[in-house]
Coordinates of C-alpha atoms and ligand atoms in Angstrom, one line a residue:
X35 CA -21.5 87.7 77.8
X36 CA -22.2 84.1 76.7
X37 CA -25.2 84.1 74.7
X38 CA -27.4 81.1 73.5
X39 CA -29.1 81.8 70.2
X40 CA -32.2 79.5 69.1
X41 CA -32.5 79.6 65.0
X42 CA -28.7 80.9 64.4
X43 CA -28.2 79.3 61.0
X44 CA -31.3 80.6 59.8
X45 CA -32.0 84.6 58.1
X46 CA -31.6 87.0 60.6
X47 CA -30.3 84.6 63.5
X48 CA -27.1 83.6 61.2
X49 CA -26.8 87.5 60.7
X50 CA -27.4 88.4 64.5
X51 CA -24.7 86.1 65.6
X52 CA -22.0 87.9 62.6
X53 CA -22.9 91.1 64.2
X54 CA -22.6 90.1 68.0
X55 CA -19.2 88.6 67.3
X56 CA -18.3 91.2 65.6
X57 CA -19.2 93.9 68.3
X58 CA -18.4 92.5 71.2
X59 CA -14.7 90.5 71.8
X60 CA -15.5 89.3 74.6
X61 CA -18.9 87.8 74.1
X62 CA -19.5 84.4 73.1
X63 CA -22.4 82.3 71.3
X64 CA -24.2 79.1 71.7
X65 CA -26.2 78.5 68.1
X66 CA -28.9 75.8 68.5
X67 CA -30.8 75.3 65.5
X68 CA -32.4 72.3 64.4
X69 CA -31.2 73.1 60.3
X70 CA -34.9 72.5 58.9
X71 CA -34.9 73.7 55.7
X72 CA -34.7 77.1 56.5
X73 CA -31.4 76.9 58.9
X74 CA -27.9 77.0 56.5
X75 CA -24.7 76.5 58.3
X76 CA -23.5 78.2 55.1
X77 CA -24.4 80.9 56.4
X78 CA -22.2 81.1 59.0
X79 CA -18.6 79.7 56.9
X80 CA -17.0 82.2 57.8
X81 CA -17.1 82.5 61.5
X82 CA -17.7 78.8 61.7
X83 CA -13.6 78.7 63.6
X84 CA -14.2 81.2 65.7
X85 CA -13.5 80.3 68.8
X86 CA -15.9 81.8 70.8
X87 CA -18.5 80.5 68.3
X88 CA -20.4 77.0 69.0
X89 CA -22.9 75.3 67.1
X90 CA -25.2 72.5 67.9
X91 CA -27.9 70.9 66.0
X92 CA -31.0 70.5 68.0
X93 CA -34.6 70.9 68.2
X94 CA -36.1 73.5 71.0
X95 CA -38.9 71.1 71.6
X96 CA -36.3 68.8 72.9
X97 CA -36.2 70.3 76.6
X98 CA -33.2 68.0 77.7
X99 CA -31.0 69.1 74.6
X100 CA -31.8 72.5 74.7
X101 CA -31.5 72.8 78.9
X102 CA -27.9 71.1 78.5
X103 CA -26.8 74.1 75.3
X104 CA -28.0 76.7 77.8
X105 CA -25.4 75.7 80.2
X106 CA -23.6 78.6 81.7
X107 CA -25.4 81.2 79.2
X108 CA -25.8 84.9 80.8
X109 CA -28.6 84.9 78.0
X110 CA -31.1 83.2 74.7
X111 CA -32.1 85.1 72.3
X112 CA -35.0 82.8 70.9
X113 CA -35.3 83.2 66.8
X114 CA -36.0 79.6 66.3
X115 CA -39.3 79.3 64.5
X116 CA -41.2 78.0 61.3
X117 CA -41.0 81.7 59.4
X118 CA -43.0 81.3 56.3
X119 CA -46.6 82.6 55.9
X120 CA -47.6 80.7 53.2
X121 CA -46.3 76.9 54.6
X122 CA -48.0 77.6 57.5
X123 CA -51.4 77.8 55.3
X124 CA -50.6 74.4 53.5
X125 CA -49.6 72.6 57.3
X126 CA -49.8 74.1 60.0
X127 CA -48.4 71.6 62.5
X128 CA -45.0 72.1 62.6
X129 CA -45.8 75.9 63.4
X130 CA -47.8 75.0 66.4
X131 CA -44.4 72.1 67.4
X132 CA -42.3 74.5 66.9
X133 CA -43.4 78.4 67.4
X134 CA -45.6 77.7 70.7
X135 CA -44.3 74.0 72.3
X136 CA -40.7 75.2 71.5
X137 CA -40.9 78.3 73.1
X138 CA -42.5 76.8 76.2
X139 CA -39.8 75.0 76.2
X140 CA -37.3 78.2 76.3
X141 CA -39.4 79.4 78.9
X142 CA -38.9 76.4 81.0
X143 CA -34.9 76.5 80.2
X144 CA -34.9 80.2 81.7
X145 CA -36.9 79.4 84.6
X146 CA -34.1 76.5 85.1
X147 CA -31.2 79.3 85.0
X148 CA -33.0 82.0 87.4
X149 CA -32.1 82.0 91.6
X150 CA -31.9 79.9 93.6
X151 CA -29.3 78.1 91.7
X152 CA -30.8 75.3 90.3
X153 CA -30.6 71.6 90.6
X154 CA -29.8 71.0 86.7
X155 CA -27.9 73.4 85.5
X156 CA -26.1 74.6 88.5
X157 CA -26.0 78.3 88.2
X158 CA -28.5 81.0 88.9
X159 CA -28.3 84.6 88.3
X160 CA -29.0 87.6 86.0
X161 CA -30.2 85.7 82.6
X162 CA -31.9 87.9 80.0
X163 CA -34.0 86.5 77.5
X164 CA -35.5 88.0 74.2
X165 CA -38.0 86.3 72.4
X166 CA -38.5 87.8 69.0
X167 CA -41.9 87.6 67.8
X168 CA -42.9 89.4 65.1
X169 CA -45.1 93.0 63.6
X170 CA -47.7 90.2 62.2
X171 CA -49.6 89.6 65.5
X172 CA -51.2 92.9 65.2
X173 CA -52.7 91.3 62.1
X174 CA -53.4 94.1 59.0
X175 CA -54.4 98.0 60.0
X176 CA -55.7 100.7 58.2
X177 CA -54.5 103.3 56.9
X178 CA -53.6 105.5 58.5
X179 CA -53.1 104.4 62.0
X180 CA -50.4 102.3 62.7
X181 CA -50.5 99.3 65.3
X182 CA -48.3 99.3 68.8
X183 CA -47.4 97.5 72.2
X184 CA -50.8 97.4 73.8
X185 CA -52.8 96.9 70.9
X186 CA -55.4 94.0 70.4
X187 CA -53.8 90.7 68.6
X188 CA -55.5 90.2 65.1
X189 CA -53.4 87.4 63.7
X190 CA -54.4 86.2 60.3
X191 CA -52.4 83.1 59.5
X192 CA -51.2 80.1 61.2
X193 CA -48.0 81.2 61.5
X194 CA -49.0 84.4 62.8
X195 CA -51.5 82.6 65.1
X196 CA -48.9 80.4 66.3
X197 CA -46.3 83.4 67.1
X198 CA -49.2 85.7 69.1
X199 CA -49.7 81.6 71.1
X200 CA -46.1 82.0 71.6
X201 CA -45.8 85.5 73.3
X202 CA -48.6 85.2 74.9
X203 CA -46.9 82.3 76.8
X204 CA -43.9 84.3 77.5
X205 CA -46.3 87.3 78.7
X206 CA -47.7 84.6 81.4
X207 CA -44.3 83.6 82.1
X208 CA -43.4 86.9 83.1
X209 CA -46.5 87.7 85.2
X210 CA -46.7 84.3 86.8
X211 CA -43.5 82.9 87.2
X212 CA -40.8 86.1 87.0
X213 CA -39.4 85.6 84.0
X214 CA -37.0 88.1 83.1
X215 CA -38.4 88.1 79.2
X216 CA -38.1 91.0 76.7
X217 CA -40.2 90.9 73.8
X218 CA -39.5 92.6 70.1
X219 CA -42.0 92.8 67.4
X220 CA -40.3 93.6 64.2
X221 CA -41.4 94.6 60.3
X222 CA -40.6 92.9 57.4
X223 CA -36.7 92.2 57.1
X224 CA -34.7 91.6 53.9
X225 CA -30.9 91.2 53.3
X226 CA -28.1 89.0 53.0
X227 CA -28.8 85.3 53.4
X228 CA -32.1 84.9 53.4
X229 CA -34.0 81.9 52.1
X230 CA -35.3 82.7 48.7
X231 CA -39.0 82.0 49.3
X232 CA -39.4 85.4 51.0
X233 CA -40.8 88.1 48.1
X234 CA -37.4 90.0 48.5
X235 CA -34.8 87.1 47.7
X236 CA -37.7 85.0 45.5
X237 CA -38.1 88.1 43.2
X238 CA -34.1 88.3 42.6
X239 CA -33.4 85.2 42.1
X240 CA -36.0 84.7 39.9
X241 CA -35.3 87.5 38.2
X242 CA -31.8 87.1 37.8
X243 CA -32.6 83.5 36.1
X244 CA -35.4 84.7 34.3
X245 CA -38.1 83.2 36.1
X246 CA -41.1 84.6 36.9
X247 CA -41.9 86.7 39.4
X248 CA -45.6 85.7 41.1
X249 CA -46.9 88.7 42.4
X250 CA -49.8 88.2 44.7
X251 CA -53.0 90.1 44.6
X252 CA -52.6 92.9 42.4
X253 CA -48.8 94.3 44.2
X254 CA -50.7 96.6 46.6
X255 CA -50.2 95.2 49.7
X256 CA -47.7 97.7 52.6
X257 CA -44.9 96.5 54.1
X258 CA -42.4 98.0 56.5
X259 CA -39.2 97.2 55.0
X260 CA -36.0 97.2 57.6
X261 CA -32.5 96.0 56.5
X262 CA -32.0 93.1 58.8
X263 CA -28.8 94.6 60.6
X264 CA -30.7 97.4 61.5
X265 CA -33.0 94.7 63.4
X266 CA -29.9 92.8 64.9
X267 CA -29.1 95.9 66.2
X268 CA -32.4 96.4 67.9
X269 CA -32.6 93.1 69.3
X270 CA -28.8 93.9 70.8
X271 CA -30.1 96.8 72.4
X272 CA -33.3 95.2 73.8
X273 CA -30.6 92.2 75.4
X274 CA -28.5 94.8 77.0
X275 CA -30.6 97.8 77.9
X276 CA -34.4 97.0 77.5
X277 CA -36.4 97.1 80.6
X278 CA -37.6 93.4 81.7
X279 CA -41.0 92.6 80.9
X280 CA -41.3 95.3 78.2
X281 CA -42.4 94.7 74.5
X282 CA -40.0 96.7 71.9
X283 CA -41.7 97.4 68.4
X284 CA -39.3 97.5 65.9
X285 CA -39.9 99.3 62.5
X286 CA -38.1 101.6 59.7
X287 CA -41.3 103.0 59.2
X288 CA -41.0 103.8 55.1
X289 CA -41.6 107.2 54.7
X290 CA -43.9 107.1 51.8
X291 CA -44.9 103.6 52.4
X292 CA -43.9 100.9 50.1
X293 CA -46.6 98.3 47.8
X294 CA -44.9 95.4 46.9
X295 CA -45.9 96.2 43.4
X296 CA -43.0 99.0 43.8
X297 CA -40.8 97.0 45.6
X298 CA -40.8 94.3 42.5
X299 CA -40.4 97.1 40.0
X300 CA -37.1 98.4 41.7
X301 CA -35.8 95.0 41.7
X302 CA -36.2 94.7 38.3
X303 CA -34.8 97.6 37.3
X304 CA -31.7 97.2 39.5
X305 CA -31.3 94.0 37.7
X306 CA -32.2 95.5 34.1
X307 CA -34.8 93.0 33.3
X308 CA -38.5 93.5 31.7
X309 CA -41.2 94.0 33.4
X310 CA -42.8 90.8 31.5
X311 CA -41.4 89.2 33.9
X312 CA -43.8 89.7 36.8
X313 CA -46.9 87.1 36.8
X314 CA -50.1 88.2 37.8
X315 CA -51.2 85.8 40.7
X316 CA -54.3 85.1 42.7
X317 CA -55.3 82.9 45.8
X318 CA -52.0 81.7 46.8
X319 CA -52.6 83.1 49.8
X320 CA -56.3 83.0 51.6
X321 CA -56.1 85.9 54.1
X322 CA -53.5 87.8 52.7
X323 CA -52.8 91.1 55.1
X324 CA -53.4 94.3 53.4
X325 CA -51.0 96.3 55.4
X326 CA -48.8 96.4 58.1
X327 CA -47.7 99.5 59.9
X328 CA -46.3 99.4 63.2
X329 CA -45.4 102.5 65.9
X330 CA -41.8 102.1 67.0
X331 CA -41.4 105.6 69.0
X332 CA -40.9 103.3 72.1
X333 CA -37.6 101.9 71.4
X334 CA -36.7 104.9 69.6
X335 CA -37.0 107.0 72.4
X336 CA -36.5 104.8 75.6
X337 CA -33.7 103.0 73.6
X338 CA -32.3 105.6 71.3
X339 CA -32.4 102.9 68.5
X340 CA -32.9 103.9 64.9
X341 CA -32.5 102.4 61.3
X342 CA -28.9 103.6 59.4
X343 CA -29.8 102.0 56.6
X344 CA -32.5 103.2 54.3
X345 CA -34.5 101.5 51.6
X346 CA -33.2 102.6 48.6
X347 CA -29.2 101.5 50.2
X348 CA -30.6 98.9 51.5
X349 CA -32.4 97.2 48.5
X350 CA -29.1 97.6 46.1
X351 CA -26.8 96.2 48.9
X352 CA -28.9 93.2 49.3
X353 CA -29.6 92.8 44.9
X354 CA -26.0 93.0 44.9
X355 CA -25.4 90.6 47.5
X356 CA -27.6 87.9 45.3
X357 CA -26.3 88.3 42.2
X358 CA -22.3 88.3 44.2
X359 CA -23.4 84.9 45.9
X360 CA -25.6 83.1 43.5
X361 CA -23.9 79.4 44.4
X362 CA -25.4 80.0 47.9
X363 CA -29.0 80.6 46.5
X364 CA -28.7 78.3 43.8
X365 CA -27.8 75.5 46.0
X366 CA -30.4 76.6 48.3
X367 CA -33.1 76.4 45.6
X368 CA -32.1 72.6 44.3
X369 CA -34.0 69.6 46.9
X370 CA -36.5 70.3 48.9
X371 CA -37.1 73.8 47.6
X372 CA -38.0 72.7 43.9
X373 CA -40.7 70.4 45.4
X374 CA -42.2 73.1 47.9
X375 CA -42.5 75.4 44.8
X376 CA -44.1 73.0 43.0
X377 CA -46.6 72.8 45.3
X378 CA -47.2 75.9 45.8
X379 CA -46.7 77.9 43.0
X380 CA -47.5 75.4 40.3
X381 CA -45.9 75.1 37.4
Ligands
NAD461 P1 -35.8 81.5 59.1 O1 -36.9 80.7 58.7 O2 -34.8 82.1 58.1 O3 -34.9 80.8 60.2 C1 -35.5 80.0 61.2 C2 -34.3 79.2 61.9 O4 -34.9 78.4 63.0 C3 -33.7 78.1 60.9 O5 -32.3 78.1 61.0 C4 -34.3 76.8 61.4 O6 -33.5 75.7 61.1 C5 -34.5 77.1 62.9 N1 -35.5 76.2 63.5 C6 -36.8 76.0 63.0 N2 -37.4 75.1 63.8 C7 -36.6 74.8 64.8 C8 -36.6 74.0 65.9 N3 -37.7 73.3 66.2 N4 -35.6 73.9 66.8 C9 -34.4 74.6 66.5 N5 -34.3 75.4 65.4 C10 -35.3 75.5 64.6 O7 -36.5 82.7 59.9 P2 -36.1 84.2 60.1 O8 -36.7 85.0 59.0 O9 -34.6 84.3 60.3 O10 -36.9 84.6 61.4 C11 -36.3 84.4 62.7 C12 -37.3 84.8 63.8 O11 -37.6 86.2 63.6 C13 -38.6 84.1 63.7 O12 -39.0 83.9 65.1 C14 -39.6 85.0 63.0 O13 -40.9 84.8 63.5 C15 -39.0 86.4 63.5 N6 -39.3 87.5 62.6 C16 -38.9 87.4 61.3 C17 -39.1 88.5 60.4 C18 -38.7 88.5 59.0 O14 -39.0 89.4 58.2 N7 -38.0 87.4 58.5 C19 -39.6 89.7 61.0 C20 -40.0 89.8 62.3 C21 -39.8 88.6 63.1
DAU462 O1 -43.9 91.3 59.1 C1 -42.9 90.4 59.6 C2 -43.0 89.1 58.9 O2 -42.5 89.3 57.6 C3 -42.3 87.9 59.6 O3 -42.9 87.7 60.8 C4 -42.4 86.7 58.7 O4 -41.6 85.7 59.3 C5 -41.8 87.0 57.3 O5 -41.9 85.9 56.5 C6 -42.5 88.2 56.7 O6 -43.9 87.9 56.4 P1 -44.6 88.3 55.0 O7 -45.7 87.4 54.8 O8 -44.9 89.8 55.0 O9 -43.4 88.1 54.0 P2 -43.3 87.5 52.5 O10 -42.0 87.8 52.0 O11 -43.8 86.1 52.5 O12 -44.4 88.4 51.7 C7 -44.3 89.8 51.6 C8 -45.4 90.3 50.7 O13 -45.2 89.8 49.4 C9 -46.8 89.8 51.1 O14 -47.7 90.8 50.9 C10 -47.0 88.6 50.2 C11 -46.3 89.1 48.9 N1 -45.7 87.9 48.1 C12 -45.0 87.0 48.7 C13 -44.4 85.9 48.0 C14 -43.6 84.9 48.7 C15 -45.9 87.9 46.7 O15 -46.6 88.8 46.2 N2 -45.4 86.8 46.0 C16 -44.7 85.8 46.6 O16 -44.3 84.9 45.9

């Protein structure tokens, strides 16, 4: 299968593309990413000779670009997006460019590859295409019912705004013009390679320098935690066996659930550093989501998908990970970064 992959040199895109190399011999990748500051060909060094891996730069709300790097494809796997919460609440812009325009623009590019053959890119056929939105377009839920595929949309930020715009575009796509879209909705992911301004890498790199660590709103807010192969391996399943125009929740469901007070303290004492070190913070972001829970007995069951790593493994794999690779995050948190904290954090 040749497979084009929006957002591959970013978190879980870079890490999707390891995995689906890694699986599958045969299978190749297109990775077209845009490298904003999230996307890190670092991340991808060491599969960067491969020779069933290709990368090129682009932007998905350039329609020409993207139509000519889905040439020949059997299937996109659309990750590209702006990711972070709280940039979308200083500009929200570049969420809207990006998350909903962008993904039109995917849409369009699928449309191009479906029967009859078409025109531009010559070949028509079976393409699959999974758009990966995300757990947060249910918005927060109380405890202690937990959200699923059917439910309302209760987005609370821009960037969760702009990723509910963005499904509902592909959910018109598939009612109006075919579109053989799959949808996943995933929790919270942490792990290897991911850009340190997400509370899981932020806290251990800052902890590891002794920085502090600027907990939000007292620490009690839920999160379902999933080690981000465990979601690659969802989002392989949903490619190769989910049921077109479905909508696959993915989630570890934390079993008791998890404040990111507790989350913080475990990092800390992984690392065997004080407590001290965690700075009360308030405000930073308007909105904040209390809790997110999210149902995932449909891809468990229909799929036979569940997580194999759990929290506990997961956490000290990924700590260890950080403090293995601290050049990668330290040359990461240099440029654009230091002025983007700044900003935001303050002093
Ligand atoms: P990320 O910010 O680490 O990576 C995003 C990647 O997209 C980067 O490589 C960036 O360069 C690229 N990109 C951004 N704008 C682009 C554009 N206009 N054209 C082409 N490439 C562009 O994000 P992530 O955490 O890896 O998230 C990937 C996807 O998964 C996103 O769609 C996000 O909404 C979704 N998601 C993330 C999580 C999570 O916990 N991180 C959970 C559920 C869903
Ligand atoms: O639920 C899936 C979503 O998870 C994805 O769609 C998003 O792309 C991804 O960024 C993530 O969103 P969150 O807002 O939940 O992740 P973040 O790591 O930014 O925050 C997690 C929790 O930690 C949240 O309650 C806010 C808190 N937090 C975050 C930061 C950055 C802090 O207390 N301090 C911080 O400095």
């Amino acid at each position: 299968m040749k497979i084009l992959v929006t957002g591959g040199a970013g978190f879980i895109g870079s890490n999707f593309i390891r995995y689906i190399l890694k699986k599958y011999p045969d299978d190749s990748v297109v990775n077209f990413d845009k490298l904003t500051y999230a996307g890190n060909l670092e991340n991808l060094k060491d599969i960067e000779n491969d020779k069933r891996y290709q990368f090129i730069q682009g932007d998905v709300c350039d329609y020409d670009g993207l139509c000519r790097a889905a040439e020949g494809v059997d299937a996109i796997i659309h990750f590209a997006a702006e990711s972070h919460v709280d940039r979308s609440i200083h500009s929200s812009h570049e969420f809207l460019q990006t998350n909903v325009f962008g993904t039109q623009n995917v849409i369009d590019v699928v449309r191009e590859l479906l029967p009859p053959p078409s025109p531009l890119l010559g070949k028509g056929g079976g393409v699959r295409f999974v758009h990966v939105s995300t757990d947060e377009v249910y918005g927060d839920i109380e405890s202690p019912k937990k959200s699923k595929n059917g439910d309302a949309f209760k987005p609370s930020s821009p960037y969760s705004a702009s990723k509910a715009a963005s499904e509902v575009m592909v959910l018109a796509a598939i009612r109006t013009h075919g579109v053989p879209a799959m949808i996943t909705r995933c929790t919270n992911n942490y792990g290897p390679f991911q850009f340190p301004e997400k509370l899981v890498p932020l806290f251990i790199s800052n902890a590891i320098e002794g920085q502090p660590l600027p907990l939000y709103d007292g620490g009690a807010q839920i999160r379902d935690w999933l080690y981000v192969e465990d979601h690659c391996r969802a989002v392989d399943l949903v490619l190769r066996q989910g049921k077109v125009g479905e909508a696959y929740d993915i989630a570890a469901e934390n079993e008791p659930e998890v404040i990111n007070r507790q989350i913080t303290e475990i990092i800390l004492t992984t690392l065997g550093k004080n407590k001290d070190l965690v700075e009360e913070v308030a405000g930073l972001r308007p909105g904040h989501d209390q809790r997110y829970a999210v149902d995932s007995s449909k891809i468990r069951k229909e799929l036979g998908w569940k997580p194999q790593v759990s929290l506990e493994e997961g956490l000290k794999q990924t700590i260890k990970w950080y403090q293995d690779n601290q050049d990668w995050w330290r040359r990461v948190k240099s440029g654009e970064y230091r002025q983007y904290y700044q900003s935001h954090y303050g002093n």
